Each structure stands twice: as C-alpha cells, then as structure tokens.
Short mmCIF file of C-alpha atoms and ligand atoms in Angstrom, two decimals:
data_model
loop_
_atom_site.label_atom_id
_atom_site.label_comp_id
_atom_site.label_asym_id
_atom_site.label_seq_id
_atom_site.Cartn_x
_atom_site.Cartn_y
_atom_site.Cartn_z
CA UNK F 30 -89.06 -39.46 28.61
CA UNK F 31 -85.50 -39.16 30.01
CA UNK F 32 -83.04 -41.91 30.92
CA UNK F 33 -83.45 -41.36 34.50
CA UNK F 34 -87.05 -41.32 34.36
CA UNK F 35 -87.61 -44.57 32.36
CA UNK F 36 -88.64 -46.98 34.26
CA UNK F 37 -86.17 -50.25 31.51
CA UNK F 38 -83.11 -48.78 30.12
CA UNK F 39 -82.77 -49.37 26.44
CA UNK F 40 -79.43 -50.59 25.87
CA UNK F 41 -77.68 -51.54 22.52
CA UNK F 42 -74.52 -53.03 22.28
CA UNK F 43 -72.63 -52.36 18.99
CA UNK F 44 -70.60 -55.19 18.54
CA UNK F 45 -70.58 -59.21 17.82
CA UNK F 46 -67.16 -59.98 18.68
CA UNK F 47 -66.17 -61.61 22.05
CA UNK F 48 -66.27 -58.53 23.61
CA UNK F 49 -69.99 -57.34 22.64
CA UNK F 50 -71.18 -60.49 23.82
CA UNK F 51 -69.48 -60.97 26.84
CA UNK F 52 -70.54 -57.28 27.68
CA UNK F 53 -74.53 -58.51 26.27
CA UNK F 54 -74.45 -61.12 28.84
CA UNK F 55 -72.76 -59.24 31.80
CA UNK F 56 -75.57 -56.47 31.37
CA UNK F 57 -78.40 -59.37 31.36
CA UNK F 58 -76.46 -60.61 34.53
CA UNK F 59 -76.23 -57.49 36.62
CA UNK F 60 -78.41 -55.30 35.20
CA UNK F 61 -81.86 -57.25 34.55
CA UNK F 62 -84.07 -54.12 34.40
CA UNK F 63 -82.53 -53.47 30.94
CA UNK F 64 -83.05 -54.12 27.56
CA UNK F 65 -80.30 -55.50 25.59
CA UNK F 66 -79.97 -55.34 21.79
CA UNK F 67 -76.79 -56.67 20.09
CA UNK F 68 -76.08 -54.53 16.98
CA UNK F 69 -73.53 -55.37 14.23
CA UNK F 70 -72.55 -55.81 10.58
CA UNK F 71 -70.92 -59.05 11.48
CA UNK F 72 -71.65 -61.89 13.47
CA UNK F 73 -71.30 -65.95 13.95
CA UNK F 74 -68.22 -66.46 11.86
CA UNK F 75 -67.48 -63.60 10.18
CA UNK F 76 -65.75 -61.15 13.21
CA UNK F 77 -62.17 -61.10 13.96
CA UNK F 78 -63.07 -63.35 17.11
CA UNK F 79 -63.68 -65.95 15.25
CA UNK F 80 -61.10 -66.34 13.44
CA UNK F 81 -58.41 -66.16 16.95
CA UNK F 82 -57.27 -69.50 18.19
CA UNK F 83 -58.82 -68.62 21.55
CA UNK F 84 -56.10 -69.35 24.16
CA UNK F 85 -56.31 -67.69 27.36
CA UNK F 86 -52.98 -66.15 28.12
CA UNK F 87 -52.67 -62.54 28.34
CA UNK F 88 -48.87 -61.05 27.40
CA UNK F 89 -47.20 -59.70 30.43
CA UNK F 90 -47.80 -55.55 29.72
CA UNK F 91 -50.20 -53.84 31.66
CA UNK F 92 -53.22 -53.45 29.37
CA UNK F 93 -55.15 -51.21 32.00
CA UNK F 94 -54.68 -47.92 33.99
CA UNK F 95 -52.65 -50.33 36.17
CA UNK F 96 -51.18 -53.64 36.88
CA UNK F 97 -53.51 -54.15 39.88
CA UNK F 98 -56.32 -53.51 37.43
CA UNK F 99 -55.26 -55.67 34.61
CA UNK F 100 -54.54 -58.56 37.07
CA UNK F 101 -58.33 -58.05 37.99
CA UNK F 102 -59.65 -58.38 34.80
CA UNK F 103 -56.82 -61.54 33.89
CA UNK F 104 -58.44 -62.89 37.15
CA UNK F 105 -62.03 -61.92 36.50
CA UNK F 106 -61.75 -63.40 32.97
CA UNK F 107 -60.65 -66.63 33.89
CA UNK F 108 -63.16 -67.44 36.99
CA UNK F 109 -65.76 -66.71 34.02
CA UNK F 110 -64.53 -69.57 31.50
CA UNK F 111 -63.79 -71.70 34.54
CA UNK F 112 -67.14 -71.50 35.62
CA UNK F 113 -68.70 -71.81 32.48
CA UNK F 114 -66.23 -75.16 32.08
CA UNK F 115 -67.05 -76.37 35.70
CA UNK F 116 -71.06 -76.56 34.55
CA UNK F 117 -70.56 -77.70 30.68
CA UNK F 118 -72.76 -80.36 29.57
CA UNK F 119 -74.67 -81.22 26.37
CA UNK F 120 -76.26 -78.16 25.97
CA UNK F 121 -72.83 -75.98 26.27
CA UNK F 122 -71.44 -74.04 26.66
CA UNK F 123 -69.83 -74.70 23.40
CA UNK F 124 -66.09 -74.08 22.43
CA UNK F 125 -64.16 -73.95 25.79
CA UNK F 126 -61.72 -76.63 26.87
CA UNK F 127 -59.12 -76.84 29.25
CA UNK F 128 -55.48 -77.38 27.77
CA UNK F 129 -52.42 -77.52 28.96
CA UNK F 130 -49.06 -76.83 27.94
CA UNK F 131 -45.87 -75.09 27.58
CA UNK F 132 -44.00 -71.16 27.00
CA UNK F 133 -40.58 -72.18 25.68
CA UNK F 134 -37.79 -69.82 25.39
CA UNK F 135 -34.11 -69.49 23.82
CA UNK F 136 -33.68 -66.68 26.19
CA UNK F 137 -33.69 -65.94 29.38
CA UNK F 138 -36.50 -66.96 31.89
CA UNK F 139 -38.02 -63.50 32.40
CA UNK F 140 -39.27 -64.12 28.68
CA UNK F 141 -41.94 -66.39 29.23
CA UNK F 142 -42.70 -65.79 33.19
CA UNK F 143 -46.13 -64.63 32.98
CA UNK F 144 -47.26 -62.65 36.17
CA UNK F 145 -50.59 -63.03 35.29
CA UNK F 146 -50.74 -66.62 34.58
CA UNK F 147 -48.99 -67.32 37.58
CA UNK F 148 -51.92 -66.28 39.34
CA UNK F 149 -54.68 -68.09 38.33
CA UNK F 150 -53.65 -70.85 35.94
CA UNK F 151 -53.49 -74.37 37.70
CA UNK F 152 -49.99 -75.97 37.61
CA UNK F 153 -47.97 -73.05 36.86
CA UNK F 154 -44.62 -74.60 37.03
CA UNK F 155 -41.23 -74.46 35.33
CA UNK F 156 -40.82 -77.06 32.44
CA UNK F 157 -38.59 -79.65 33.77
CA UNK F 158 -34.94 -80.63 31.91
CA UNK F 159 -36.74 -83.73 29.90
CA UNK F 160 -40.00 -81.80 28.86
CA UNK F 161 -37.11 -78.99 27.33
CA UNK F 162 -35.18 -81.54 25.64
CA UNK F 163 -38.37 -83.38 24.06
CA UNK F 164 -40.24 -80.92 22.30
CA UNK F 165 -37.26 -79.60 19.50
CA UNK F 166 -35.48 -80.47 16.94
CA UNK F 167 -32.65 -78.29 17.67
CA UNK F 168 -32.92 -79.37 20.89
CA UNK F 169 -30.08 -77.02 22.21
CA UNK F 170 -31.95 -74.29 21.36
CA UNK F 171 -34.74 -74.23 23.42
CA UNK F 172 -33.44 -73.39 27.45
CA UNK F 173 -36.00 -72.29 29.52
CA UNK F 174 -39.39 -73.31 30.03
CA UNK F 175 -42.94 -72.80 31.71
CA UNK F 176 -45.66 -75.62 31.75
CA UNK F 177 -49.63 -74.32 32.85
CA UNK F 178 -53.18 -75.20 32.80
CA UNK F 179 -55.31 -73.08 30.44
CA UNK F 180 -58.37 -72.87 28.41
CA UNK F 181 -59.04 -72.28 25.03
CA UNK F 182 -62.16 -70.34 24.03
CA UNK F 183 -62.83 -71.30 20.31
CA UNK F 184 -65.29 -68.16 19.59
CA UNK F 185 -66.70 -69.87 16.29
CA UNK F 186 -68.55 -72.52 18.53
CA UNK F 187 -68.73 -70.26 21.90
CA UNK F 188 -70.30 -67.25 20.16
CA UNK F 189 -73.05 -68.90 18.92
CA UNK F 190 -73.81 -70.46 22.21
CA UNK F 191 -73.13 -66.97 23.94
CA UNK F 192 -75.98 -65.20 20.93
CA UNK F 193 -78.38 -67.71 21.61
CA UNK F 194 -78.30 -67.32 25.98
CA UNK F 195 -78.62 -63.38 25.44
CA UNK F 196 -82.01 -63.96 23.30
CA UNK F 197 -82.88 -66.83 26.03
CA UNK F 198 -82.47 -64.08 28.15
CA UNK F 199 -84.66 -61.77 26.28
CA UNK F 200 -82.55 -59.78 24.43
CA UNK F 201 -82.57 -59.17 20.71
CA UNK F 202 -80.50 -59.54 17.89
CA UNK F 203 -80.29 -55.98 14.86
CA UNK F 204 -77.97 -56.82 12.01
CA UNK F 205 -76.94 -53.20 11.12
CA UNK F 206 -73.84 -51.13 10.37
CA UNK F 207 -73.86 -48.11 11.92
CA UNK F 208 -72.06 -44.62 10.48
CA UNK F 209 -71.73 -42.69 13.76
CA UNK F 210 -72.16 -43.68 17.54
CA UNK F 211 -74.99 -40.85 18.12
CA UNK F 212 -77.18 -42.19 15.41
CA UNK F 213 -77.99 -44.80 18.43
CA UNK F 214 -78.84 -42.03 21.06
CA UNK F 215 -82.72 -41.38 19.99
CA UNK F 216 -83.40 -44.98 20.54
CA UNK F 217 -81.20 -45.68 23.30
CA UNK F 218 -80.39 -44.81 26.90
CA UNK F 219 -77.07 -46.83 27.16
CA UNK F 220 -74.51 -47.64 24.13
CA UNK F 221 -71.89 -50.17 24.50
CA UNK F 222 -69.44 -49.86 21.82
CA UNK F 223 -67.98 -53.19 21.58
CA UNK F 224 -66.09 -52.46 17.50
CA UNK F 225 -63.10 -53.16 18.13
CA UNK F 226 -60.94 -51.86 15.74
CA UNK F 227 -63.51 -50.15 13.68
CA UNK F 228 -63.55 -48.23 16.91
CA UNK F 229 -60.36 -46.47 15.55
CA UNK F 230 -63.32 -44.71 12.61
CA UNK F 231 -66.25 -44.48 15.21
CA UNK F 232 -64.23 -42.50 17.88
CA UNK F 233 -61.63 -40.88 15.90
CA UNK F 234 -59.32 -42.99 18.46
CA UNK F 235 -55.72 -42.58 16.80
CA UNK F 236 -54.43 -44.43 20.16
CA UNK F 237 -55.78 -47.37 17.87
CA UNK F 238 -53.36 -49.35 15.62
CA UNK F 239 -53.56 -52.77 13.85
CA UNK F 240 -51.27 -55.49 14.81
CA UNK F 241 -50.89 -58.09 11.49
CA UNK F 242 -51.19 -61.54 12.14
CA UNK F 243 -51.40 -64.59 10.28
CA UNK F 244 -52.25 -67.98 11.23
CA UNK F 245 -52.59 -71.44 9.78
CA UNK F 246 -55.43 -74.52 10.76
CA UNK F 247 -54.88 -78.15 10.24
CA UNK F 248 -55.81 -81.48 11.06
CA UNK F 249 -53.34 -82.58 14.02
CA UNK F 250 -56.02 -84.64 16.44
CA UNK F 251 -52.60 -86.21 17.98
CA UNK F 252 -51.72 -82.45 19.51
CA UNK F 253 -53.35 -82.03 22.59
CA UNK F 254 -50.92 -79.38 24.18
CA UNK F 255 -50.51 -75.78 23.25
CA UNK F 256 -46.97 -74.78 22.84
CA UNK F 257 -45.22 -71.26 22.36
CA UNK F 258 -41.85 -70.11 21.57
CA UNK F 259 -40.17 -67.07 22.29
CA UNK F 260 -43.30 -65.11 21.64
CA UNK F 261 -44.52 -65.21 17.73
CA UNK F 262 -44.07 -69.16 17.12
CA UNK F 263 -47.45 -70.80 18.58
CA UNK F 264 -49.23 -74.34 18.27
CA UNK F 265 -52.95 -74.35 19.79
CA UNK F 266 -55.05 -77.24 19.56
CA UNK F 267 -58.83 -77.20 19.44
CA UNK F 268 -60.31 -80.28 21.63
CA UNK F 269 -63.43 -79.85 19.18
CA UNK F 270 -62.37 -80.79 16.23
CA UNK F 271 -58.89 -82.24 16.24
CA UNK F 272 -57.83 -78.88 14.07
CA UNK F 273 -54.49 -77.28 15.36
CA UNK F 274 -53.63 -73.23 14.91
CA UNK F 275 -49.80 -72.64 14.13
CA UNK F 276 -48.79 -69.20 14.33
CA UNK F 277 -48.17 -66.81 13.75
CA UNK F 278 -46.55 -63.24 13.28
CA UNK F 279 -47.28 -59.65 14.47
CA UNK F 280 -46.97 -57.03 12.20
CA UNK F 281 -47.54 -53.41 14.32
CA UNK F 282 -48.95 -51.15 12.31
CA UNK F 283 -49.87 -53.32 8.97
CA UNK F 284 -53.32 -53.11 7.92
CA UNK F 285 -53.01 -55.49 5.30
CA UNK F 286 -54.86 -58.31 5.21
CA UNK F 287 -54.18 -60.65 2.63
CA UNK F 288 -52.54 -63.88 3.79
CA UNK F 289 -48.58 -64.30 2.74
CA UNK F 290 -47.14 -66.87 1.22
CA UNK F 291 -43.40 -66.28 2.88
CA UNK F 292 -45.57 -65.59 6.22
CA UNK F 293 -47.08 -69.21 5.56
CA UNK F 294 -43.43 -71.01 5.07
CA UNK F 295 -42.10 -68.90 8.38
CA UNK F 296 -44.56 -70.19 10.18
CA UNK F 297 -44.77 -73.93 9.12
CA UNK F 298 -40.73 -73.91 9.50
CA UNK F 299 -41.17 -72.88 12.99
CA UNK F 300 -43.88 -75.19 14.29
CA UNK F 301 -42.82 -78.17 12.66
CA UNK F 302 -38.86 -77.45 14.15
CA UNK F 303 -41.36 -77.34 17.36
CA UNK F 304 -43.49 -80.31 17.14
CA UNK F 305 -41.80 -82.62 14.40
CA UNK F 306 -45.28 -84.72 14.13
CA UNK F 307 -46.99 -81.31 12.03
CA UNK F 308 -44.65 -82.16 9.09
CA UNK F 309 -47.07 -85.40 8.82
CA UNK F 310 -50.06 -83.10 9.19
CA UNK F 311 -48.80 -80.55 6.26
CA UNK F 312 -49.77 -83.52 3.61
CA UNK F 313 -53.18 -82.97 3.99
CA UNK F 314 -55.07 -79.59 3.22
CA UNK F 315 -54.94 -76.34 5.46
CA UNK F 316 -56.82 -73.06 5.81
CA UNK F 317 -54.27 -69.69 6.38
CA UNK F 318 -56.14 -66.60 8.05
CA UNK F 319 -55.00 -63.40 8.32
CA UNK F 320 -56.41 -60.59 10.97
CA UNK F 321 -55.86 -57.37 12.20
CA UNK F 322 -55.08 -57.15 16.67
CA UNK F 323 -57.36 -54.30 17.57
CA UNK F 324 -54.12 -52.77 19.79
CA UNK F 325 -54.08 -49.66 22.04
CA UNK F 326 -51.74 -48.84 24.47
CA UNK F 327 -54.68 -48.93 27.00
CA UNK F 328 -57.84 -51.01 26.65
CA UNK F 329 -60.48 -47.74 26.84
CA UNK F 330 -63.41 -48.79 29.22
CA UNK F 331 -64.50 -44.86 29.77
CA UNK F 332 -68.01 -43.94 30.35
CA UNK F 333 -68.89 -40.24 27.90
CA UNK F 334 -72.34 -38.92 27.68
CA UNK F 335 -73.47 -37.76 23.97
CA UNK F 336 -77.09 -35.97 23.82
CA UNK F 337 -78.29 -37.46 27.14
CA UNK F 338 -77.29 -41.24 26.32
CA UNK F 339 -74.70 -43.05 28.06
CA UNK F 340 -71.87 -43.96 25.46
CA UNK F 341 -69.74 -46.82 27.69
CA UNK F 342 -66.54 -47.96 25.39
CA UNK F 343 -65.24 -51.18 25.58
CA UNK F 344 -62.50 -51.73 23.33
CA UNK F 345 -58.78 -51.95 22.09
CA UNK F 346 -58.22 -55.44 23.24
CA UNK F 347 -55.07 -56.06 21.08
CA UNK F 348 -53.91 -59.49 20.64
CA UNK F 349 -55.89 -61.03 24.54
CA UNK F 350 -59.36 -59.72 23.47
CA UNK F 351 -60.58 -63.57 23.59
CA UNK F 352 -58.73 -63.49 27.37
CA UNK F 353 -60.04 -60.31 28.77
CA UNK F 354 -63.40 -59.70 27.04
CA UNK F 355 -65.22 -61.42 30.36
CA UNK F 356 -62.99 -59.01 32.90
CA UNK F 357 -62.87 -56.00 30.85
CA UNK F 358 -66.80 -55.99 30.43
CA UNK F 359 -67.01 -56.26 34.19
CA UNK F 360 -65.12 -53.43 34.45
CA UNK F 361 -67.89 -51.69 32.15
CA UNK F 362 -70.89 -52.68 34.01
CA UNK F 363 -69.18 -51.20 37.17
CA UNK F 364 -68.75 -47.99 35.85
CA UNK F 365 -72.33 -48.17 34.58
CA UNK F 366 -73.83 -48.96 37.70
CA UNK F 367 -72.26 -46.09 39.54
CA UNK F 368 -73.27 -43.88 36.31
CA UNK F 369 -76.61 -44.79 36.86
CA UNK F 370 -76.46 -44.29 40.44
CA UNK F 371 -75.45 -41.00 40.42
CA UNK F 372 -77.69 -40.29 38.04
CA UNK F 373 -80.89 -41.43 40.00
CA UNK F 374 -79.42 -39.73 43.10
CA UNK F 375 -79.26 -36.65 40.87
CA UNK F 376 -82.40 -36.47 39.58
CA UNK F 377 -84.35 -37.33 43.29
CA UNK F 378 -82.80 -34.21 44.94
C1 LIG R 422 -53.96 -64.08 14.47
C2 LIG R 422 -54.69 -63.73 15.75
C3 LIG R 422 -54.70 -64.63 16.80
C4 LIG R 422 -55.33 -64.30 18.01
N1 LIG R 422 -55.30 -65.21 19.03
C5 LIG R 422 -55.83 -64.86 20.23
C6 LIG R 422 -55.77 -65.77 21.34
O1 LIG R 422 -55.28 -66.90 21.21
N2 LIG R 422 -56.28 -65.36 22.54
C7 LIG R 422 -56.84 -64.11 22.71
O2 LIG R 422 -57.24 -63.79 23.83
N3 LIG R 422 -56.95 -63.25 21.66
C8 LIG R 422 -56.44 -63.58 20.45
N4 LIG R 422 -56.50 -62.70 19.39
C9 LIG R 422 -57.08 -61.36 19.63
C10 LIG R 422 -58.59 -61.37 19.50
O3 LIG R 422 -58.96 -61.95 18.26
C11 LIG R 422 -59.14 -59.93 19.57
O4 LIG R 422 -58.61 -59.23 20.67
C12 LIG R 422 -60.67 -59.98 19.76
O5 LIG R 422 -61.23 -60.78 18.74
C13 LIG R 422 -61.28 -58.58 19.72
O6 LIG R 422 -62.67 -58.77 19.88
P1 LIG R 422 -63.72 -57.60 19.65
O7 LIG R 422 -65.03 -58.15 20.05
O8 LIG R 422 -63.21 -56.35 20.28
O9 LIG R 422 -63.67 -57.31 18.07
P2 LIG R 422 -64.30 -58.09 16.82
O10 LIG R 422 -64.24 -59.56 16.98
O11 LIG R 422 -63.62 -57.48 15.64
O12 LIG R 422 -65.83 -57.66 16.83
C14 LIG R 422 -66.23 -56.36 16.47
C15 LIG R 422 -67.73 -56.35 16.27
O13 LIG R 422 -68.14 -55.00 16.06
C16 LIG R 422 -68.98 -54.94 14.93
N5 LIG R 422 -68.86 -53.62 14.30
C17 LIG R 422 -67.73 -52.91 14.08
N6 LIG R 422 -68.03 -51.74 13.48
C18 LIG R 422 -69.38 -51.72 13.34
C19 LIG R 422 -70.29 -50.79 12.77
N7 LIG R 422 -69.88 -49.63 12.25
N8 LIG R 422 -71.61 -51.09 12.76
C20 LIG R 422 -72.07 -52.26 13.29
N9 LIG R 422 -71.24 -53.18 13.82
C21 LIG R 422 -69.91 -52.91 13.85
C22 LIG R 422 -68.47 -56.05 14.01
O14 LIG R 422 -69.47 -56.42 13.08
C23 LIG R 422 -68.20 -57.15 15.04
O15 LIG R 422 -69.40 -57.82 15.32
C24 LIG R 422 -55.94 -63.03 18.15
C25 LIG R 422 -55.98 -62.15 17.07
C26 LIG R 422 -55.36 -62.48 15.88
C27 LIG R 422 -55.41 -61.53 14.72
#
C-alpha cells in the first residue's frame, strides 16, 4: 500500500537524545493519526543528552536559515519547558527547574548580550556594580555583566519522563542500531533522523564536526545560581540533586573523548576563582565527562524522499541541542504537515 494511501502513517524516529524525543512527542501532539516508534542504540543515560548540564541559553549565532527563524525556535523552545514547568507536579515532568543567574564578562558588553535571551527569559537585566564585585576573586577582572531567569533541563531525569509519555501515548520503544537510513523505508512511511552526530556517518554530512567538551559534577547544594564567564568557564546547578556542572572547554574539531587531566585543573581553577565556596566542594569526590557538540554551521531540518518514504532530518544541534530540540522539532512537523499535504492533494487529482 503506498504512503498516501494508508490510512496511519508508520513513523520511526531514529534517535533517543533530546532531540528524538522531543520530535516523538511533537508528532504524537500534532500528528495523532500516526504511529510513532523511537529507534536507537542508546537511550536513558547513555546519549550525549544526558550527559549536558541542560541550561537553556542558546549562543548568540544564527543556528538557522535566519535570525528570524532561530529566534522562533529560541522562542518556541522555551514556551515548551515553561509550560511543562507551569503544570509540574508529582508525577513530572521530571528534570526541569527554573534558575537564575548571571553571563559575566572581562570584555566588553556585546560579549554576553544575548539577543535571544533577551527575548524570552524573565528578568533580563544588566548585573548591577555589587552583584560584579561579589562573585570573583580577582574582582577587577570581571566588568560587565547580565543577570536572567532560565531553566535547566537535566535530560537524565527529563528523558525518562519524556520515553515513558510517548508509550502513554501509544508509541513504542525498538532498541536497534541501524547501518543505513533506507534500511527503515520498507517498514516505514516517515523517518525522523534524530542521530545527532552519528548523523555525520548516516548522511555522509561533512557540514558535521565535533566540538570537545569536558565537564566536571559535584556536590555544591549551596549553589543555586548558574554563572558563566566570558564564554568557556560555566557553573550550573541541578535543583534535583544538589550536584553542580563546572565547565568546561570547546575543542572544534577534536573527536577525542577521553577526559583530561590538565582540562580538569583548567576548569576547577576557573570556577573556583568564580565561586570561591567550590574549593570546599573539591574535598569530596567528583565525576569528569567528556562529549562530543554535534556542530554544523546550520541545524539541517530538510525534508528528502528515499524509495517513497519521507526521510525528515533533524539534527546538528551543536552545543544548544538541550535548548532548541522543542523549537527545532516544531520546525520538522511543519514541514511534514505540508509534505503530507501536498502529497494527499497529489494523489486526489
Ligand atoms: C559538555 C557539554 C555540555 C553541554 N551543555 C549543554 C547545555 O547546557 N544546554 C544545551 O542546550 N546543550 C548542551 N550541550 C549540547 C547537547 O548535549 C547536544 O546538542 C544534544 O545532546 C544533542 O542531542 P541529540 O538528540 O541530537 O543527540 P544525542 O543525545 O547524541 O542522541 C542521538 C541518539 O541517536 C541514536 N543513534 C545515533 N546513531 C544511531 C544508529 N546508527 N542507530 C540507532 N540509533 C542511533 C543514539 O543512540 C541516541 O539515542 C552540551 C554538550 C556538551 C558536550
């Protein structure tokens, strides 16, 4: 039977990350006539989403075909979690928390103004002469400031929570790895390819590269503000489980992914000159974690057609996947719908 003809599209979505199952549940959402299945090789702890502290603050570079389209997904994203956060109670969702906090800078302002931010996080505001001088030890250092509302989306407790409403919702759950994208398109009417950067293999995308980075967890229950300095220094606490990630470093181009010892000193110099009270938390034991950005110089959300099935790519996320997954996989379901239109209006003339 063909795709247009079928009365339930089959749809699988390759891909356990934060993208594959915000793009799961936006299908479910929009689309209830289909049939989801989440396929991957790696899921509930064991993606790169996991392992990201989860803030939501996208850099300032224009991730889509345009900045009006990347401030609709920054905006689309964040009226997602916020919702989600406006209904939380016992039963989830899991892992998102609103935090607060502060972009510091040595430089000059234009550093850490953050267009997007500025439009939909609460408080946006310029830090204020005594919330500069507080937070360093080399007090003179630090210049310029921003202060904002955010959330953090921890994915190892929000991905869980996310896998269990798509098979509320019906859907099911393949553990597989798959070798090629077409090996999906006998079974399937619509694939979502949600790999991230395995995407670079799948596609044979060489606009994909892997951005190093290295990060650090400990116990610091007394940090309740996220904190970042001129870019690569970062301090984000989890509201969960009084854990902080320090951070970090961004390595273009380095697929290795074996933690670093001199990475691990950089990076404990820097937050501790930051926030003095982590030297206090360094007695006690702490995890290091190393992962690869899945970076391209434009998220690809393109719609291509291999032996009749609908092939709709949703990756290249880069160092804001946790951010944009919810916008981005809007995006996707748009182009599917009109796909799907055309192709009904196609096949009824
Ligand atoms: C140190 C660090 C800190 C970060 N901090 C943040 C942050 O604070 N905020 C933020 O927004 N982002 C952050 N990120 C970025 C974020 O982690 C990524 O953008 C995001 O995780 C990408 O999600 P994804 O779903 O595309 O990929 P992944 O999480 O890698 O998921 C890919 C999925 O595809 C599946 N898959 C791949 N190939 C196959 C195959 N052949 N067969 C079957 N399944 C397959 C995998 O099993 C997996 O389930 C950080 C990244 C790093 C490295």
């Amino acid at each position: 039977m063909s795709c247009a003809a079928r009365s339930r599209k089959r749809v699988a979505v390759v891909g356990a990350g934060v993208v594959g199952l915000n793009a799961a549940l936006e299908i479910q959402r929009r689309l209830p006539g289909c049939d989801v299945t989440v396929i991957a090789d790696k899921f509930n702890g064991e993606t790169l989403s996991d392992g990201a502290a989860g803030l939501f603050r996208p850099d300032t570079y224009i991730f889509g075909p345009d900045v009006q389209t990347s401030r609709k997904w920054v905006k689309d994203s964040y009226s997602f979690y916020k919702n989600l956060l406006d209904k939380k109670d016992v039963d989830g969702p899991y892992g998102i928390n609103s935090v607060s906090g502060y972009a510091f800078t040595s430089k000059d302002p234009s550093f850490i103004m953050n267009h997007y931010m500025e439009h939909c996080a609460p408080n946006y505001r310029d830090a204020t002469e005594e919330e500069l001088s507080m937070h360093s030890e080399t007090k003179s250092k630090i210049i310029n400031g921003i202060f904002c509302t955010s959330i953090v989306i921890e994915c190892k407790r929000f991905l869980p929570w996310a896998l269990k409403m798509i098979t509320d919702n019906g859907g099911t759950i393949v553990k597989r790895k798959i070798e090629s994208l077409e090996e999906l398109c006998k079974d399937y009417d619509i694939v979502f390819n949600c790999t991230g950067y395995a995407a670079k293999k799948l596609c044979k995308d060489y606009n994909m590269t892997p951005i190093r980075g290295q990060v650090i967890r400990v116990k610091a229950p007394w940090v309740d503000k996220f904190y970042y300095y001129d870019g690569d220094t970062y301090i984000i606490p989890s509201k969960e489980d009084g854990t902080v990630v320090l951070g970090g470093c961004r390595h273009f181009g380095s697929n290795n992914e074996t933690a670093n010892d001199r990475n691990t000193e950089e990076i404990l110099e820097n937050c501790v000159r930051l926030v003095p009270s982590l030297r206090e938390a360094l007695k006690t034991d702490y995890s290091v974690w190393v992962g690869l950005r899945p970076y391209r110089n434009q998220i690809r959300i393109e719609i291509e057609t291999i032996n009749g099935t609908a092939i709709v790519h949703n990756y290249g996320h880069g160092g804001y996947g946790v951010t944009l997954a919810p916008g981005t996989s809007k995006h996707a379901v748009d182009l599917l719908i009109s796909y799907l239109q055309t192709e009904a209006a196609s096949t009824s003339e």
